[in-house]
PDB file of C-alpha atoms in Angstrom:
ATOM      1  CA  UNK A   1     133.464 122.846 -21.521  1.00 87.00           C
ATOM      2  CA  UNK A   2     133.428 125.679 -19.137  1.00 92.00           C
ATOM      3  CA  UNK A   3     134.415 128.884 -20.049  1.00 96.00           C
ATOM      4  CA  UNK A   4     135.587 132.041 -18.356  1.00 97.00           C
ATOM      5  CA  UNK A   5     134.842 135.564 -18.887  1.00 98.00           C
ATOM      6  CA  UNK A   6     136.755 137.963 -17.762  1.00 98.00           C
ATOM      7  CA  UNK A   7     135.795 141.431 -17.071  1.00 97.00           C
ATOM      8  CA  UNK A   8     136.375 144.677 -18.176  1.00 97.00           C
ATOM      9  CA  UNK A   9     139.137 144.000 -20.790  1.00 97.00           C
ATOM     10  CA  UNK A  10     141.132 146.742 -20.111  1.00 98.00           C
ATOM     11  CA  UNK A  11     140.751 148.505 -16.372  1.00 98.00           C
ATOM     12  CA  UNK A  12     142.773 151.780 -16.391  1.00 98.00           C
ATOM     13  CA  UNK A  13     143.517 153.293 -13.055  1.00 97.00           C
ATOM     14  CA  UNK A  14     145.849 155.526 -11.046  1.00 97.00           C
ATOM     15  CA  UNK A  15     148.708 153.880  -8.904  1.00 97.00           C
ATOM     16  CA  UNK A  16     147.192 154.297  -5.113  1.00 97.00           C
ATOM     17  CA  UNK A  17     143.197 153.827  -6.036  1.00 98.00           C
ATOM     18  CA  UNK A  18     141.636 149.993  -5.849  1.00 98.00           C
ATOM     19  CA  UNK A  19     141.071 147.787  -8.337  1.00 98.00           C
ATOM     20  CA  UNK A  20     137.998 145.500  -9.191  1.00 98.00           C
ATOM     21  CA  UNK A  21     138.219 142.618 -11.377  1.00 98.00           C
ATOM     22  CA  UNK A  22     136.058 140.150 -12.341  1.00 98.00           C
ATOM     23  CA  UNK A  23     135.893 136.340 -13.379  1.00 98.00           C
ATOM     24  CA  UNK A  24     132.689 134.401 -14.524  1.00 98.00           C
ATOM     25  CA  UNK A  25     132.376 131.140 -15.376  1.00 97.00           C
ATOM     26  CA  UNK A  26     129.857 129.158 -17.515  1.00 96.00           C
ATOM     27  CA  UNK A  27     128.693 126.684 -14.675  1.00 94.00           C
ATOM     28  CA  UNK A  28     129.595 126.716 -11.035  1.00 93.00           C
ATOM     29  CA  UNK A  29     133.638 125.725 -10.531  1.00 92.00           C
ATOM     30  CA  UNK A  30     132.719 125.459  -6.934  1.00 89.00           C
ATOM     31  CA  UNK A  31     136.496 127.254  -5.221  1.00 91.00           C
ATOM     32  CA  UNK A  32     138.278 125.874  -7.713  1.00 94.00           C
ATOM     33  CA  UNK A  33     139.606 129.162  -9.502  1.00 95.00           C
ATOM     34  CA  UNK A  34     143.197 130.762  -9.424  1.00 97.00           C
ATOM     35  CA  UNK A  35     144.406 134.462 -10.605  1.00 98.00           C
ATOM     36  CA  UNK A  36     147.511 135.233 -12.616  1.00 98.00           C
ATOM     37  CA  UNK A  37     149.712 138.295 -13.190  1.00 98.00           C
ATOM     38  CA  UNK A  38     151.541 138.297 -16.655  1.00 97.00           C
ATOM     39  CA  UNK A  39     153.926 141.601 -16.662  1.00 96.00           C
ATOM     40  CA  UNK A  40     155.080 142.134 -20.013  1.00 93.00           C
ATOM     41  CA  UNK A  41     158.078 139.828 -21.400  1.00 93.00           C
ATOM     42  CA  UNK A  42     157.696 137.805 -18.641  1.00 95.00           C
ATOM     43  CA  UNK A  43     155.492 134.701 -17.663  1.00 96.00           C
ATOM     44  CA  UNK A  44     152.238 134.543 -15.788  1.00 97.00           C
ATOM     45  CA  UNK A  45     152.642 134.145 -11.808  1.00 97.00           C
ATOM     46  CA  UNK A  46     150.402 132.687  -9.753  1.00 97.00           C
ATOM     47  CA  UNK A  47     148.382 135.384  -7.399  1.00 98.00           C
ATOM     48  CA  UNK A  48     145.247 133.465  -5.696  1.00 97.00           C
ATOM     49  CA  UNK A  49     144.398 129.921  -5.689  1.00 96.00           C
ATOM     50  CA  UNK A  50     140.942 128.190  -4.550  1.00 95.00           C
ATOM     51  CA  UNK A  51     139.648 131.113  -4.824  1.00 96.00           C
ATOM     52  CA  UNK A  52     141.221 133.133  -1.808  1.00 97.00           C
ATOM     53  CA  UNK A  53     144.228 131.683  -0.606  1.00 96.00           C
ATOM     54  CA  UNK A  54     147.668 133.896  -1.531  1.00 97.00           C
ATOM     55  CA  UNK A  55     150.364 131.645  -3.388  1.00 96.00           C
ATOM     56  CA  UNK A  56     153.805 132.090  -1.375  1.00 94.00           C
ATOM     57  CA  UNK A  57     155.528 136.001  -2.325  1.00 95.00           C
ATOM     58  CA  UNK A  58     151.873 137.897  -3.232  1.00 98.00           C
ATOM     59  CA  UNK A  59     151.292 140.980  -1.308  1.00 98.00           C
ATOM     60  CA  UNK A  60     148.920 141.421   0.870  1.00 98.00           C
ATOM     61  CA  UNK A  61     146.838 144.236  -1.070  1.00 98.00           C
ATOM     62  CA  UNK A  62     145.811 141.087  -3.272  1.00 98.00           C
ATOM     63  CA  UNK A  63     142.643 139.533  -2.485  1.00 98.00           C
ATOM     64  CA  UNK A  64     140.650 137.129  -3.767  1.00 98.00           C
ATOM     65  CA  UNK A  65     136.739 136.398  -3.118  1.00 98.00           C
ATOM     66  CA  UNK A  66     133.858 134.581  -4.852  1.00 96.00           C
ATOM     67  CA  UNK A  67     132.257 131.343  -5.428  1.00 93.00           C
ATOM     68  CA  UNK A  68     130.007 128.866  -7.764  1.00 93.00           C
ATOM     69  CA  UNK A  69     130.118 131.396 -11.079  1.00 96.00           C
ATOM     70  CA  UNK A  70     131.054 134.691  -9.987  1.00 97.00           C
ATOM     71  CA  UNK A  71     134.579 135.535  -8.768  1.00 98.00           C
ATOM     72  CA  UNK A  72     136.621 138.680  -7.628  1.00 98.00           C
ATOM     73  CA  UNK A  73     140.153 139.716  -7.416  1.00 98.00           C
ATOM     74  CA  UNK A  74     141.175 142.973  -5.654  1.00 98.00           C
ATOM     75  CA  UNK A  75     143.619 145.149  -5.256  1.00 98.00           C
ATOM     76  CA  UNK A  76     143.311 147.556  -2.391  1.00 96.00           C
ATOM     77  CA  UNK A  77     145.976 150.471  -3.489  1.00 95.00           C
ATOM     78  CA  UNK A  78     147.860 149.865  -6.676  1.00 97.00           C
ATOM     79  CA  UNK A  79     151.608 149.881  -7.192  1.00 97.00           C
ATOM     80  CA  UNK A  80     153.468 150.960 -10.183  1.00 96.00           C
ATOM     81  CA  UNK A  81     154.383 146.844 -10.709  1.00 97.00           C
ATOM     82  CA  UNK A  82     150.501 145.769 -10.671  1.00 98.00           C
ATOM     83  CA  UNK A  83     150.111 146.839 -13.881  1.00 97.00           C
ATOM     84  CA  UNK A  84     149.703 143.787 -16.097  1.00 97.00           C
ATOM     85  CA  UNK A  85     147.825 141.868 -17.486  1.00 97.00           C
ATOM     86  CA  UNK A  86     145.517 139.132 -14.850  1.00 98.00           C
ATOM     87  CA  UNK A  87     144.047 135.945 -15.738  1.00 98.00           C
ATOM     88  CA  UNK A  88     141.860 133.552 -13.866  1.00 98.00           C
ATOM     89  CA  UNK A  89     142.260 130.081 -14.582  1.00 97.00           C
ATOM     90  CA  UNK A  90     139.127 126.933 -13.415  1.00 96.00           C
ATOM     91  CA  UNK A  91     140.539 123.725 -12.741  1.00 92.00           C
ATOM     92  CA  UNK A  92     138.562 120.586 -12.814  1.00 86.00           C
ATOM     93  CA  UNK A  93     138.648 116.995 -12.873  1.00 81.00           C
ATOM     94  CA  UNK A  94     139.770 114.990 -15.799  1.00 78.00           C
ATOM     95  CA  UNK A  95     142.121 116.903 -15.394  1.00 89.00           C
ATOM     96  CA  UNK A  96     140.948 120.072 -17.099  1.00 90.00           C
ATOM     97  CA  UNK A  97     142.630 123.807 -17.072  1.00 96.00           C
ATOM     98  CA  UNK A  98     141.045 126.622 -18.482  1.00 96.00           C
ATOM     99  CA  UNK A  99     142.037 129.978 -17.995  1.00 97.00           C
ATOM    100  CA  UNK A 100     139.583 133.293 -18.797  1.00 98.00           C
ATOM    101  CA  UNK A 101     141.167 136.240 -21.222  1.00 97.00           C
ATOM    102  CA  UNK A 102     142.619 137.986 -19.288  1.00 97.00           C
ATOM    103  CA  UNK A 103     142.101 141.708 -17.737  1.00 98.00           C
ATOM    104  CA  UNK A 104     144.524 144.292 -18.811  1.00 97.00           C
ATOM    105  CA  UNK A 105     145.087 146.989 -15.970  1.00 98.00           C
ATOM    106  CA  UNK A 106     147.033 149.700 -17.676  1.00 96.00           C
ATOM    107  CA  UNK A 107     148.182 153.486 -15.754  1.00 95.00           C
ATOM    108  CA  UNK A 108     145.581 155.845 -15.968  1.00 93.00           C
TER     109      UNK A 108
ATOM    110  CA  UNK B   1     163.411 129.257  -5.508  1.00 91.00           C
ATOM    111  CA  UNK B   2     161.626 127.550  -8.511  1.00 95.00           C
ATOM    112  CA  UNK B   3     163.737 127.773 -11.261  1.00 97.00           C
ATOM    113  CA  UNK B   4     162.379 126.396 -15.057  1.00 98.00           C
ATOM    114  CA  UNK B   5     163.992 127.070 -18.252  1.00 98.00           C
ATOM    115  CA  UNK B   6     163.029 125.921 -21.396  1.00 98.00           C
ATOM    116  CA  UNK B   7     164.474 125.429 -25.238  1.00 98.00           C
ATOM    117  CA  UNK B   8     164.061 123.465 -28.056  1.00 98.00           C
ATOM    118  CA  UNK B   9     161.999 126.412 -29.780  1.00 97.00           C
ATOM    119  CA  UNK B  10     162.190 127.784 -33.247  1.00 97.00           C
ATOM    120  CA  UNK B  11     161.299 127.577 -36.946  1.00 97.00           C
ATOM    121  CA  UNK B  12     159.730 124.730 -38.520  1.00 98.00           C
ATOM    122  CA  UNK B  13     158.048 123.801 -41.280  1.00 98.00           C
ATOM    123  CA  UNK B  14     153.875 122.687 -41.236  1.00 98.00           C
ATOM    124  CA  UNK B  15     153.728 119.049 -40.612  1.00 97.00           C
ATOM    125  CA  UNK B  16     157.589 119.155 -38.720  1.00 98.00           C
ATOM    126  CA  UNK B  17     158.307 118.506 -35.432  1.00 98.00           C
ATOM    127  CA  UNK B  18     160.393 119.563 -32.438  1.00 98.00           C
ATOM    128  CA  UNK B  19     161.210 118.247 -28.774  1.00 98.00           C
ATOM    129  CA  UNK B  20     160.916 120.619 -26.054  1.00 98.00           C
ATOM    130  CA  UNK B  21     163.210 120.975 -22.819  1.00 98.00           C
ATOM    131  CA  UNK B  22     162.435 122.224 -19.513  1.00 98.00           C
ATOM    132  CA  UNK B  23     165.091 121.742 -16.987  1.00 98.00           C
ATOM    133  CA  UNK B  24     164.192 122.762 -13.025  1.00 98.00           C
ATOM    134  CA  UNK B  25     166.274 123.605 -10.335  1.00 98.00           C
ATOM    135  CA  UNK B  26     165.534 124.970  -6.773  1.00 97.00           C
ATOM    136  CA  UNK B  27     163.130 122.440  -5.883  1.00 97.00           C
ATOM    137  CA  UNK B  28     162.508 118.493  -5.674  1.00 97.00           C
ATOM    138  CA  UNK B  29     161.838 118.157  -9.075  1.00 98.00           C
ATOM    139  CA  UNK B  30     161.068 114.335  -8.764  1.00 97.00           C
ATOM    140  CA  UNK B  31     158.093 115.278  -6.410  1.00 96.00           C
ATOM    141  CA  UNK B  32     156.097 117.710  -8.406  1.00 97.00           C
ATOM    142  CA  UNK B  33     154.378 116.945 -11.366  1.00 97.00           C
ATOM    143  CA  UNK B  34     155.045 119.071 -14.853  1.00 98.00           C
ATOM    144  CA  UNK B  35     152.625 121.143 -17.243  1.00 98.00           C
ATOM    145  CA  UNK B  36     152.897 122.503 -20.658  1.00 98.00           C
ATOM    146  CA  UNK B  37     150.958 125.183 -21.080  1.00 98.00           C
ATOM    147  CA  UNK B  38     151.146 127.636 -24.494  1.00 98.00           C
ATOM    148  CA  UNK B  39     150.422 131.315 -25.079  1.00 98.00           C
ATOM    149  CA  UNK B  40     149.095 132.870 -28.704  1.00 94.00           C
ATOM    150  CA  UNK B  41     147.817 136.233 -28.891  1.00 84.00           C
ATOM    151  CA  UNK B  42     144.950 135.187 -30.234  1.00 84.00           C
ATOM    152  CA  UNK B  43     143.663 131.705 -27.898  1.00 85.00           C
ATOM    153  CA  UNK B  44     144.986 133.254 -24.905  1.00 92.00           C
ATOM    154  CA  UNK B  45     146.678 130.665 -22.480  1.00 97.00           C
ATOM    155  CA  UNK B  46     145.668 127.302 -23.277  1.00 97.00           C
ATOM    156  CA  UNK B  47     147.253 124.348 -21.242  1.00 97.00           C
ATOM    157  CA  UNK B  48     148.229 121.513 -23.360  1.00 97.00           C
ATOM    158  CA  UNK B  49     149.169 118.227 -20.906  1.00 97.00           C
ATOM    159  CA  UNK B  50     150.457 117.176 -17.381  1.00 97.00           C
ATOM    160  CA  UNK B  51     153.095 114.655 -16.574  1.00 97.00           C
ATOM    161  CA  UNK B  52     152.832 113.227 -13.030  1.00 96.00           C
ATOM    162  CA  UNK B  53     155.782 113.245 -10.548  1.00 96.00           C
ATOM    163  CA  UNK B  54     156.506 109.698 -11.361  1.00 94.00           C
ATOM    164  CA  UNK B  55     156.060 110.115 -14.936  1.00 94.00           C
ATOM    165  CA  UNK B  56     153.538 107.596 -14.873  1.00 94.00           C
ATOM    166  CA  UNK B  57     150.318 109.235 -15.600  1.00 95.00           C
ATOM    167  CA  UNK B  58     150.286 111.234 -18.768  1.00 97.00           C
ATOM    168  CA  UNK B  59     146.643 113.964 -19.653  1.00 96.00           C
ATOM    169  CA  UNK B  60     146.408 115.834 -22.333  1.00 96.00           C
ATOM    170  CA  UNK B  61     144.189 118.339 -23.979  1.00 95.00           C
ATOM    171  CA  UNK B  62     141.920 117.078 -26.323  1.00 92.00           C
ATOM    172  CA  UNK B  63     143.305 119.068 -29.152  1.00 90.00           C
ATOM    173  CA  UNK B  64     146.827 118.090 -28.642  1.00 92.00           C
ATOM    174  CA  UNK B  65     146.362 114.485 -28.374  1.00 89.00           C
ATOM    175  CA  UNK B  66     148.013 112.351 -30.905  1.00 92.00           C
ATOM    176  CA  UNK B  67     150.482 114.872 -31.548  1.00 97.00           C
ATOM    177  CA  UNK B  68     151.886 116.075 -28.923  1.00 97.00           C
ATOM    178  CA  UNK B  69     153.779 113.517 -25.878  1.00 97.00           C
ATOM    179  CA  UNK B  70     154.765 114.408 -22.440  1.00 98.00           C
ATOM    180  CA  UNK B  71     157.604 112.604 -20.615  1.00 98.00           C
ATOM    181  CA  UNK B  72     160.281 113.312 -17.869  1.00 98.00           C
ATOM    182  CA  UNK B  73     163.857 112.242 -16.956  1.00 98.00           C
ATOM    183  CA  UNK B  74     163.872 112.751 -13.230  1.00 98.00           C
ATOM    184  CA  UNK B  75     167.938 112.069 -12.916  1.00 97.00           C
ATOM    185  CA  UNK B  76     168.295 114.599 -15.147  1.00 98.00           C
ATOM    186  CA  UNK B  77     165.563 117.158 -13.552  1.00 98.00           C
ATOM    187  CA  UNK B  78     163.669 117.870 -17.334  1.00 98.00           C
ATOM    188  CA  UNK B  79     160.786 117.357 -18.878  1.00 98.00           C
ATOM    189  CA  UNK B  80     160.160 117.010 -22.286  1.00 98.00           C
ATOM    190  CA  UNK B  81     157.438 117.986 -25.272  1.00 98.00           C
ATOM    191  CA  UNK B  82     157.810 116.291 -28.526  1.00 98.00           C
ATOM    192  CA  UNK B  83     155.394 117.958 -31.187  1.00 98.00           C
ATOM    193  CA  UNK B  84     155.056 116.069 -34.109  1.00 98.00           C
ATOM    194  CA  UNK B  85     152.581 117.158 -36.992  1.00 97.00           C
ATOM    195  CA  UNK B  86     153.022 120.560 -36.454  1.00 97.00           C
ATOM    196  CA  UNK B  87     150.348 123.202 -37.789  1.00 96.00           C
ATOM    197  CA  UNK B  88     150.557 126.531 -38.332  1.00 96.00           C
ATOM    198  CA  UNK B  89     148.052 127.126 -35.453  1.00 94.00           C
ATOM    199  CA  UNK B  90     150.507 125.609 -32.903  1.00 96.00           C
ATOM    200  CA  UNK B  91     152.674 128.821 -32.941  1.00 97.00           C
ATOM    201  CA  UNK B  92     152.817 130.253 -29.620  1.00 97.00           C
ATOM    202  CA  UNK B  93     155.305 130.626 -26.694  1.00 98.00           C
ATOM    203  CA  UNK B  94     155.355 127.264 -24.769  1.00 98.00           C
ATOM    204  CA  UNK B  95     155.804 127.134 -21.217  1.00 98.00           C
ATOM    205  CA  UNK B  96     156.330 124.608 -18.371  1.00 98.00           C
ATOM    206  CA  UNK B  97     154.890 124.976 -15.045  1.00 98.00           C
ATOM    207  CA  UNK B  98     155.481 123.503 -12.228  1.00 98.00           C
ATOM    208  CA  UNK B  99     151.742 121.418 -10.902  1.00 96.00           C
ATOM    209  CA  UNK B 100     150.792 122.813  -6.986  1.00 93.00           C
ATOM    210  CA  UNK B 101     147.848 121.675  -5.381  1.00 91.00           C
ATOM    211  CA  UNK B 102     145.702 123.432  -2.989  1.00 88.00           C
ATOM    212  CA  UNK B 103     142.885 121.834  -0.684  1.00 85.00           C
ATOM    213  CA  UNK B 104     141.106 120.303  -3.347  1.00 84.00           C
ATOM    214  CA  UNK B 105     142.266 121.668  -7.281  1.00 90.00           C
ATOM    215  CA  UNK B 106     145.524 121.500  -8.204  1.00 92.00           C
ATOM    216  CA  UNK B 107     147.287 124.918 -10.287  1.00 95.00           C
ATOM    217  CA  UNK B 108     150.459 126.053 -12.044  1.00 95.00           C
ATOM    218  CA  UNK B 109     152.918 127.630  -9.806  1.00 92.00           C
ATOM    219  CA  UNK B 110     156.538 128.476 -10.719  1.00 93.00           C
ATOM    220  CA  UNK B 111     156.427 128.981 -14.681  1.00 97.00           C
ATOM    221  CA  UNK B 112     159.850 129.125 -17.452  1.00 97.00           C
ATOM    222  CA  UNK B 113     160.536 131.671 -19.427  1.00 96.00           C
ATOM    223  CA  UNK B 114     158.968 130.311 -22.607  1.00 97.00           C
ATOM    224  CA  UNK B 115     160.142 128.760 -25.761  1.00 98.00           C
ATOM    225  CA  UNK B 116     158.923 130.318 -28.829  1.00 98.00           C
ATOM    226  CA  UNK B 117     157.402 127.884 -31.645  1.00 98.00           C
ATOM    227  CA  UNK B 118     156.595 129.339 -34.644  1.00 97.00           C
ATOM    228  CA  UNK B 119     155.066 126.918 -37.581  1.00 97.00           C
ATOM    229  CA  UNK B 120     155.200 128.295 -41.204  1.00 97.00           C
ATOM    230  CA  UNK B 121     156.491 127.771 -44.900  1.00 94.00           C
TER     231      UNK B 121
END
């Protein structure tokens, strides 16, 4: 089974500066990855899927990037509502979902 | 707008059972297929099964199988999660998804509120 790792755990930053995070998986998931933004008491919301593409309502200071293993979602100046917690999530055939940890960006 | 709200959550006993809801509005409900998908504080997110648009093709997680069935009542715009043999590890907040598919993978997009579960004695 594949497995993602998501990295740091917690990523605490000032509303305005850019924000890094970072998805590996276990073997190569080709584009097939998606991000996530879980703001507290409320469910996750899908960011990014296949790897890049924005899902209908993200802004445009989301980005994703990566391929195979390694994958990247940015965040160019952060607003006061980006801080949540992210997830990226590998889907395969069978079907199979499986999403990493999750990255907690809290106010510096 | 994608609108999902589910119920059927609560208290129940180890080796009980309970029957999810998830009613949709705001979209063609009879076009997209359905996830379940359930959150602990300690597994994470962990998706559980999918339910086809038609209702005909049914996948589950391997640790769910057996115990836990997916269907869907299209005239009615729900789908449904009956948990039987409940376990004090399937306590979590349970939510359904709508299924969206990009060029090749297919994702959750347009999630409920959650239904909380919690298993105990």
């Amino acid at each position: 089974e594949i497995v993602l790792t998501q990295s740091p755990a917690t990523l605490s930053l000032s509303p305005g500066e850019r924000a890094t995070l970072s998805c590996r998986a276990s073997q190569s998931v080709s584009n097939n990855l998606a991000w996530y933004q879980q703001r507290p008491g409320q469910a996750p919301r899908l960011l990014i899927y296949d790897t890049s593409n924005r899902a209908s309502g993200t802004p445009a200071r989301f980005s994703g990037s990566g391929s195979g293993t390694d994958f990247t979602l940015t965040i160019t100046s952060l607003a006061p509502e980006d801080f949540a917690v992210y997830y990226c999530q590998q889907s395969s055939d069978g079907p199979s979902y499986i999403f990493g940890q999750g990255t907690r960006l809290d106010i510096k | 707008q994608v609108q999902l709200v589910e119920s059927g959550g609560g208290v129940v006993q180890p080796g009980g059972s309970l029957r999810l809801s998830c009613v949709a509005s705001g979209f063609p409900f009879q076009s997209f297929g359905m996830h379940w998908v359930r959150q602990t504080p300690g597994k994470g997110l962990e998706w559980l099964a999918l339910i086809w648009d038609d209702g005909n093709n049914k996948y589950y997680t391997d640790s769910v199988r057996g115990r836990l069935t997916v269907s869907r009542d299209n005239s009615k715009k729900t789908v449904f999660l009956q948990m039987n043999s409940l376990r004090v590890d399937d306590t979590a907040v349970y939510y359904c998804a709508r299924r969206y598919c990009g060029r090749s993978k297919c994702y959750f997009d347009g999630w409920g509120q959650g239904t909380l579960v919690i298993v105990s004695s």
